[in-house]
PDB file of C-alpha atoms and ligand atoms in Angstrom:
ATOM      1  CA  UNK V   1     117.635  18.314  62.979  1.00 47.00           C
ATOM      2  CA  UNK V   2     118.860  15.828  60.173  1.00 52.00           C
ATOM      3  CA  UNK V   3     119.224  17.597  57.018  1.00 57.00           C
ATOM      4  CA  UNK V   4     116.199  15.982  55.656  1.00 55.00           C
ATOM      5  CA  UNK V   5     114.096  17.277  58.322  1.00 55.00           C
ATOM      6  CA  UNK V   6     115.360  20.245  57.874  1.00 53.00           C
ATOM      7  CA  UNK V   7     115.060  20.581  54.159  1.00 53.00           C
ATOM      8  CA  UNK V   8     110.947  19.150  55.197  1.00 57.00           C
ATOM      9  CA  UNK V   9     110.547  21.451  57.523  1.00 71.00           C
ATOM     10  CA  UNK V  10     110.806  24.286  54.833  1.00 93.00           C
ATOM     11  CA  UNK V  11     111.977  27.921  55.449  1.00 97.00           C
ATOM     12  CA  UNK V  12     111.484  29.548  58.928  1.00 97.00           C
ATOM     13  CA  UNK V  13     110.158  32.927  59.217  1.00 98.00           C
ATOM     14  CA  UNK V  14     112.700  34.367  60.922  1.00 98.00           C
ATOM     15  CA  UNK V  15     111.617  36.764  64.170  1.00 98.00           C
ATOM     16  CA  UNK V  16     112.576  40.482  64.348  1.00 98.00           C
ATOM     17  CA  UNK V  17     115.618  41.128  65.941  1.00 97.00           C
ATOM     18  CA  UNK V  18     114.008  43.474  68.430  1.00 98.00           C
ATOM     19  CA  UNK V  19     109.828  43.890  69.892  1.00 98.00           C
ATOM     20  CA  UNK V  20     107.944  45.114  66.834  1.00 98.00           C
ATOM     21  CA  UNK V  21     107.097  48.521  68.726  1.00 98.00           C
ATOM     22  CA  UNK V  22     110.421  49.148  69.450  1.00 98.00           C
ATOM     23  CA  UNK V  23     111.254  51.043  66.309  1.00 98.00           C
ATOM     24  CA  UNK V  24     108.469  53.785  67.486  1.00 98.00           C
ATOM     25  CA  UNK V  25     107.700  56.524  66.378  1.00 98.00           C
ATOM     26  CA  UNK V  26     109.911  56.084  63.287  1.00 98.00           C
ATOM     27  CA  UNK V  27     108.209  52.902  62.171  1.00 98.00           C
ATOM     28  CA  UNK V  28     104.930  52.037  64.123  1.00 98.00           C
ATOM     29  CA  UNK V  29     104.526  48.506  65.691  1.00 98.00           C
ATOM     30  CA  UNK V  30     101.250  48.649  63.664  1.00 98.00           C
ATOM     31  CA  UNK V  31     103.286  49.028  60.539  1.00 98.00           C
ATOM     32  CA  UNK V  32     105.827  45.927  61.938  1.00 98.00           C
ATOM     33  CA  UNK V  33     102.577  43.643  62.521  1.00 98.00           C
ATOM     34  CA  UNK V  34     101.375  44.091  58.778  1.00 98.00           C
ATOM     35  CA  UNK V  35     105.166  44.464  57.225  1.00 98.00           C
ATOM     36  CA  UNK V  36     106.828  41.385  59.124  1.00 98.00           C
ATOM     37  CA  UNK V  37     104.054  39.084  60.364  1.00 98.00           C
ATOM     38  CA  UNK V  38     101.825  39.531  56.920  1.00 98.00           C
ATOM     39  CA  UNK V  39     103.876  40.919  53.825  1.00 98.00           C
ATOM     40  CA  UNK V  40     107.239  39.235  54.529  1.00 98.00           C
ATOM     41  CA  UNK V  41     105.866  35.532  56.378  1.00 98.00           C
ATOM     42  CA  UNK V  42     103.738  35.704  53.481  1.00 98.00           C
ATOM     43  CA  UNK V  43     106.653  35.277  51.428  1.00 98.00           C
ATOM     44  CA  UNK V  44     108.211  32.801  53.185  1.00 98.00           C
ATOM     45  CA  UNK V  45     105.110  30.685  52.554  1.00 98.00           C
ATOM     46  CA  UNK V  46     105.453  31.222  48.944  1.00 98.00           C
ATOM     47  CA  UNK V  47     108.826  29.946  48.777  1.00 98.00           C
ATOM     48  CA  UNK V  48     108.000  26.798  50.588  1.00 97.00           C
ATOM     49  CA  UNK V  49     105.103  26.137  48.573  1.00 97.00           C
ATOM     50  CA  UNK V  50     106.852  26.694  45.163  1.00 97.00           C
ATOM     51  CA  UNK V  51     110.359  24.566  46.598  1.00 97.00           C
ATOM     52  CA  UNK V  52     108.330  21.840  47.792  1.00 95.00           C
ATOM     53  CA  UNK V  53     109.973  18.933  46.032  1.00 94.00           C
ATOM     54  CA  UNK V  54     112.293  20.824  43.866  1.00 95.00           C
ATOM     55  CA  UNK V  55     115.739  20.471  43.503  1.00 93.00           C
ATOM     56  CA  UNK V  56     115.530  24.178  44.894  1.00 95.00           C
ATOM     57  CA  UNK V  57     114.207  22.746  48.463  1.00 94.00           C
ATOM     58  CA  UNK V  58     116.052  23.525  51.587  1.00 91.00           C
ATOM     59  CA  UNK V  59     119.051  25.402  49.373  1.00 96.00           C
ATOM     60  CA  UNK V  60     119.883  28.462  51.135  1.00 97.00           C
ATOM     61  CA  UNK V  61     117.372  31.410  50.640  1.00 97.00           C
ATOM     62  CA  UNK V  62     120.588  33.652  48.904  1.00 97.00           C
ATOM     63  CA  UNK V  63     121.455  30.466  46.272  1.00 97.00           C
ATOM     64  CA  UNK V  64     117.688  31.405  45.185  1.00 97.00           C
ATOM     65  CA  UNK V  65     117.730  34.736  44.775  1.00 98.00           C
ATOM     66  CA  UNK V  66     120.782  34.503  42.241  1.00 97.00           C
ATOM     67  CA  UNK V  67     119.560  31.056  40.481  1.00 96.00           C
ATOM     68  CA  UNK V  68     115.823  30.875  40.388  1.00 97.00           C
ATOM     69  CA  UNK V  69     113.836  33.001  37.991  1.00 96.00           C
ATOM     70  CA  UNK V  70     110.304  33.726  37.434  1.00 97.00           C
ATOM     71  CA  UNK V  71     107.718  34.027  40.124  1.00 98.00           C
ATOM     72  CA  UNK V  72     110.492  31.882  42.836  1.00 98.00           C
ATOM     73  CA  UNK V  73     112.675  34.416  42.150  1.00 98.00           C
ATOM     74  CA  UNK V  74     110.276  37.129  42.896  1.00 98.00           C
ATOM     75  CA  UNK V  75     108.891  35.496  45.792  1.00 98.00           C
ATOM     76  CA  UNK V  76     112.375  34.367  46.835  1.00 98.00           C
ATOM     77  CA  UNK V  77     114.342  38.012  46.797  1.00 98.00           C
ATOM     78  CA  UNK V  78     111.249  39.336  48.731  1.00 98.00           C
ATOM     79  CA  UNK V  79     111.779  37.250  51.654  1.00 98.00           C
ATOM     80  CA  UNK V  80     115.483  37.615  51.368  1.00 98.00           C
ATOM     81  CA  UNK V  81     115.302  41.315  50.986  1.00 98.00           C
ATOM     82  CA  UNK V  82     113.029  41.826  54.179  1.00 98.00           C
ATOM     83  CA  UNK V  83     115.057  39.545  56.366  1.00 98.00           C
ATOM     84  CA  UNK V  84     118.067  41.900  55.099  1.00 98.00           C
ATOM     85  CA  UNK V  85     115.864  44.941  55.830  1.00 98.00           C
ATOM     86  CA  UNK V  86     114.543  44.443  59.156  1.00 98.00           C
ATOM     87  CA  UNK V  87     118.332  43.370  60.330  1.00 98.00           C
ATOM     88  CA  UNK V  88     119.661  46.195  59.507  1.00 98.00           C
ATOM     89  CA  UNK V  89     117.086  48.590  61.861  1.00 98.00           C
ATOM     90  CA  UNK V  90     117.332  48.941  65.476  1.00 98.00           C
ATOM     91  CA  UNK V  91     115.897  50.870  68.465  1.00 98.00           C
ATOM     92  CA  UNK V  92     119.217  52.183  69.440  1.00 98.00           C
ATOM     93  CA  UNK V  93     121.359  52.039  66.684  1.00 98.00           C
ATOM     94  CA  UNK V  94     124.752  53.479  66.127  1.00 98.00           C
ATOM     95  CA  UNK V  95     124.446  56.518  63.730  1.00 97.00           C
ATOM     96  CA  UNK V  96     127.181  56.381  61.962  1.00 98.00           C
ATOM     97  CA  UNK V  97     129.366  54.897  59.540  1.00 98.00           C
ATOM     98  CA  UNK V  98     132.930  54.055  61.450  1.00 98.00           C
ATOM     99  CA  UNK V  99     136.399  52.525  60.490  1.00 98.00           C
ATOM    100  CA  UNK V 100     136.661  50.465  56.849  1.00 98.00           C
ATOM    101  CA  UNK V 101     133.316  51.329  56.046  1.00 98.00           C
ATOM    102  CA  UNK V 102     133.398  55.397  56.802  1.00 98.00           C
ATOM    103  CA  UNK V 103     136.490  55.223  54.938  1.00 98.00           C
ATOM    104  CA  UNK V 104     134.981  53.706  51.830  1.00 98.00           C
ATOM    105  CA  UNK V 105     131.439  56.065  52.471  1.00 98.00           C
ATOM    106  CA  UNK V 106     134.374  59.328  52.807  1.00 98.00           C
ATOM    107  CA  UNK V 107     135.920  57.991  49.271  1.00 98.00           C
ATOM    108  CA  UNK V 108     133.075  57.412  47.583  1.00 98.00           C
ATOM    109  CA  UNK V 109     130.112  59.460  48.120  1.00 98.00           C
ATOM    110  CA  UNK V 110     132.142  62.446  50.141  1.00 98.00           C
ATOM    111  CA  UNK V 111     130.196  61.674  53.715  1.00 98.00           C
ATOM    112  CA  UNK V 112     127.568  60.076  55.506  1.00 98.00           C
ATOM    113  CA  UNK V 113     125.273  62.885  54.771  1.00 98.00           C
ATOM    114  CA  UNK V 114     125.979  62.641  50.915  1.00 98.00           C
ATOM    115  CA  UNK V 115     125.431  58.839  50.892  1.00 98.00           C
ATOM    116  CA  UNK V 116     121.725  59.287  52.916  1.00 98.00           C
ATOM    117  CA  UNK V 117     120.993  62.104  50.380  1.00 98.00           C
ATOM    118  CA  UNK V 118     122.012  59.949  47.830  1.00 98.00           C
ATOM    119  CA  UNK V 119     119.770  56.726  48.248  1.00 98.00           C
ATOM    120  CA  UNK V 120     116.706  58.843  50.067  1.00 98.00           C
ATOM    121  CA  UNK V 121     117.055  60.882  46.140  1.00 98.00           C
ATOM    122  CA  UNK V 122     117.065  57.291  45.270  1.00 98.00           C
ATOM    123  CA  UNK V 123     114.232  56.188  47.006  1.00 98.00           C
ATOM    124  CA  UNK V 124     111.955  58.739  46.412  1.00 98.00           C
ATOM    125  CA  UNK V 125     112.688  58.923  42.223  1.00 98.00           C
ATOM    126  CA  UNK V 126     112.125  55.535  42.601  1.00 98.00           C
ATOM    127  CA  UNK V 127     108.726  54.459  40.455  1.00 97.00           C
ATOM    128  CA  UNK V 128     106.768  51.760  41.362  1.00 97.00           C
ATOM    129  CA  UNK V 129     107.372  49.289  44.348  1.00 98.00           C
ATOM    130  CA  UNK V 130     111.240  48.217  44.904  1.00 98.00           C
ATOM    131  CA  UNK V 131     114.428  48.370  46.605  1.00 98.00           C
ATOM    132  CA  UNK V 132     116.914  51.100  46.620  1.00 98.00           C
ATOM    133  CA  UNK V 133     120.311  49.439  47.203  1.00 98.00           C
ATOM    134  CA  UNK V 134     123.815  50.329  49.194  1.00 99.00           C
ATOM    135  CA  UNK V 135     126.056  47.190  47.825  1.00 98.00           C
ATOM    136  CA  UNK V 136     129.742  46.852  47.485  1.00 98.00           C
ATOM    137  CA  UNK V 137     131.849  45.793  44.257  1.00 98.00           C
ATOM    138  CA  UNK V 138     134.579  43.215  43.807  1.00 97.00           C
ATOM    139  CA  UNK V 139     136.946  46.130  44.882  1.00 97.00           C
ATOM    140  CA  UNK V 140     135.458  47.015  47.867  1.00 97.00           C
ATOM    141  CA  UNK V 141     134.274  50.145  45.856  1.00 98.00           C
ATOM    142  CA  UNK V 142     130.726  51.189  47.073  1.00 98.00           C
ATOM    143  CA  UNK V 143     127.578  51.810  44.889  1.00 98.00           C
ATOM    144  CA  UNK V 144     123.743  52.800  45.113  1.00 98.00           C
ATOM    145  CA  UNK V 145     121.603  50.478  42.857  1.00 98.00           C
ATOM    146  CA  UNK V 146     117.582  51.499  42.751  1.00 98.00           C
ATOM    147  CA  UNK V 147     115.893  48.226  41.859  1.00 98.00           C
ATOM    148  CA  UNK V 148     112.274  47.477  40.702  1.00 97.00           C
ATOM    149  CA  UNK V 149     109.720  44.660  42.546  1.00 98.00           C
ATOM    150  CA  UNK V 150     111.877  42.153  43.940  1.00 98.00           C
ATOM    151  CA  UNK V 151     115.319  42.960  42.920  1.00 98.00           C
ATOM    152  CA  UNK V 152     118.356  42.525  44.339  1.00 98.00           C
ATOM    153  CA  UNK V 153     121.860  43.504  43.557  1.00 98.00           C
ATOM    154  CA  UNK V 154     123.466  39.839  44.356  1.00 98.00           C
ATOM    155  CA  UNK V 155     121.737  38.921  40.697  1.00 98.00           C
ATOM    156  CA  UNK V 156     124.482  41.228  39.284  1.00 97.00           C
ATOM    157  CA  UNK V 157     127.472  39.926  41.367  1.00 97.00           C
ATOM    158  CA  UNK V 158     127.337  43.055  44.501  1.00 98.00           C
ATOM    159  CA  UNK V 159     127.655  42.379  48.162  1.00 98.00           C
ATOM    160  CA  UNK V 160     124.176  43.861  49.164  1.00 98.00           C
ATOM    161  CA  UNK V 161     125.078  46.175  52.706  1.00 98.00           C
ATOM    162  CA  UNK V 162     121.838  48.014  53.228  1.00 99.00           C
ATOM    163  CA  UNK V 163     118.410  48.370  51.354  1.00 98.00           C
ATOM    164  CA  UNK V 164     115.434  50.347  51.807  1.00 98.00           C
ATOM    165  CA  UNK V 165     111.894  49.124  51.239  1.00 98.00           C
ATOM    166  CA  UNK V 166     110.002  51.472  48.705  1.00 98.00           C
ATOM    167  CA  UNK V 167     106.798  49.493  48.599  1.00 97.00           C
ATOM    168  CA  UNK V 168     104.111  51.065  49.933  1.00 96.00           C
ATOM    169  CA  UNK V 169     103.193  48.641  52.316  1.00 96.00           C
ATOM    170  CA  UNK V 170     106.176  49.646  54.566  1.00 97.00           C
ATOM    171  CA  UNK V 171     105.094  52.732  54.718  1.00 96.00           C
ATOM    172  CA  UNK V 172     101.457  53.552  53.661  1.00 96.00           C
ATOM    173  CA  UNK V 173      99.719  53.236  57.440  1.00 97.00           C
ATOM    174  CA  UNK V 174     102.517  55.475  59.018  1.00 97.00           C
ATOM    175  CA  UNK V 175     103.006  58.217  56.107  1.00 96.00           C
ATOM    176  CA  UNK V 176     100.315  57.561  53.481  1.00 96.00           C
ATOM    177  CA  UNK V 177     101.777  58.712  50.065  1.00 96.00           C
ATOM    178  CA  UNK V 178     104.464  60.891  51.936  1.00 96.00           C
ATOM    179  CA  UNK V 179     107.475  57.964  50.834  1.00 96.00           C
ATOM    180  CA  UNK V 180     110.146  61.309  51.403  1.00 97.00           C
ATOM    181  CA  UNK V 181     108.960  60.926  55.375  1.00 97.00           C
ATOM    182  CA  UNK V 182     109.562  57.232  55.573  1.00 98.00           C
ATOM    183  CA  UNK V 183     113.008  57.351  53.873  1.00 98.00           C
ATOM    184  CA  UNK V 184     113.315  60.068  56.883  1.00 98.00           C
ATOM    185  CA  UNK V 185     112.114  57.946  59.710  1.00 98.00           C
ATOM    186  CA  UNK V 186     114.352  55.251  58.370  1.00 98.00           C
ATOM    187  CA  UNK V 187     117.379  56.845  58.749  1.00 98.00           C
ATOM    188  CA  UNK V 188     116.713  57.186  62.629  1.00 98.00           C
ATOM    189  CA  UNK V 189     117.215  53.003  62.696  1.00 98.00           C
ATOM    190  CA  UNK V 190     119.900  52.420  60.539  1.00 98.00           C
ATOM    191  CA  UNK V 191     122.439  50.525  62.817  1.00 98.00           C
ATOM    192  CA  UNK V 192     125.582  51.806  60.522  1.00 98.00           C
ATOM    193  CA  UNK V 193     127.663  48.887  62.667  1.00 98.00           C
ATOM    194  CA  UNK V 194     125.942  46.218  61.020  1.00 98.00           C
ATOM    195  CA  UNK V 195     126.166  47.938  57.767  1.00 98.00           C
ATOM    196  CA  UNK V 196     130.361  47.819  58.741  1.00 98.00           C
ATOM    197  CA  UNK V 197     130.236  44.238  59.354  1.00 98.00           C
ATOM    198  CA  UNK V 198     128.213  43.289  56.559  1.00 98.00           C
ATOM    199  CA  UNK V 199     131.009  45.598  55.049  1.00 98.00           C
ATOM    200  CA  UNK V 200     133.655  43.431  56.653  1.00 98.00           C
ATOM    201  CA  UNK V 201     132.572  40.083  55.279  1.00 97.00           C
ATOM    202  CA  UNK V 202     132.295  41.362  51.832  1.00 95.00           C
ATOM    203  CA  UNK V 203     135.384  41.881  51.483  1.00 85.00           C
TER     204      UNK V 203
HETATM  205 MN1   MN X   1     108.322  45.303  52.439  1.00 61.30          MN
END
């Protein structure tokens, strides 16, 4: 496509990396349909609605999230943040950390186990609807970041590496209130290798 189709042709809702029931049982394919195909393309229709001839239109999705405000930005970082979310997951994922980044998890936060107790403690003191944050610093340093609504840790100059979703909608028809159970199920589909190449780029 030319760029101006490209830039008329708005932004894509990008499709799962995987079939949407092949998180199961940790996340439902129930739970996918609402959280992917409703909450998050929902979003994405926002953002093309309120770029439609701005100078925002057909700037990348990140460039958004740290220059918008107001209701773009919220509407923005959501999409962002789910497309980050639902990257990060997969049906067979490898478990754990390994080389730069279980180095940096080791000298940071002790161990793998420490860092998941870490953000689920996170996650669950978390009030409200947000995102609790794994994001690396300008030294390569690692840090946990619970954010409120939309936010995101880019808007304070971090490399974002993994989030979890603490809005009830991605979790409600699977665990009703029980948010400790989802943060549980969760860790089942972390693929830690992404996490390390996500890692890799950042630094
Ligand atoms: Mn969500």
């Amino acid at each position: 496509m030319t760029k101006e189709k490209e830039r008329a042709a708005g932004y894509p809702v990008k499709e799962l990396p995987y079939a949407h029931g092949a998180l199961a049982p940790h996340i439902s394919e129930e739970t996918m349909r609402y959280h992917h195909d409703l909450h998050y393309a929902g979003y994405v229709a926002r953002v093309n609605e309120l770029t439609a001839g701005t100078p925002f239109a057909g700037r990348p999705l990140g460039e958004l999230v740290t220059g918008a405000d107001g209701v773009l930005l919220n509407q923005a970082a959501q999409a962002w943040n789910h497309e980050f979310y639902f990257e990060a997951l997969a049906p067979d994922p490898s478990r754990e950390p390994s080389g730069a980044l279980a180095e940096a998890v080791v000298r940071d936060f002790g161990s793998a186990d420490a860092l998941r107790g870490a953000m689920t403690r996170a996650a669950v003191a978390l009030f409200g609807s947000g995102w609790v944050w794994l994001a690396a610093d300008a030294g390569g340093g690692l840090v946990i970041r619970s954010e409120s609504n939309a936010g995101n840790p880019m808007r304070e100059g971090l490399v974002p590496l993994l989030c979890i979703d603490v809005w009830e909608h991605a979790y409600y028809i699977d665990h009703r209130n029980r948010r400790a159970d989802a943060v549980a199920a969760f860790w089942h589909l972390v693929d830690w290798e992404r996490v390390g190449r996500r890692y890799a780029a950042a630094r």
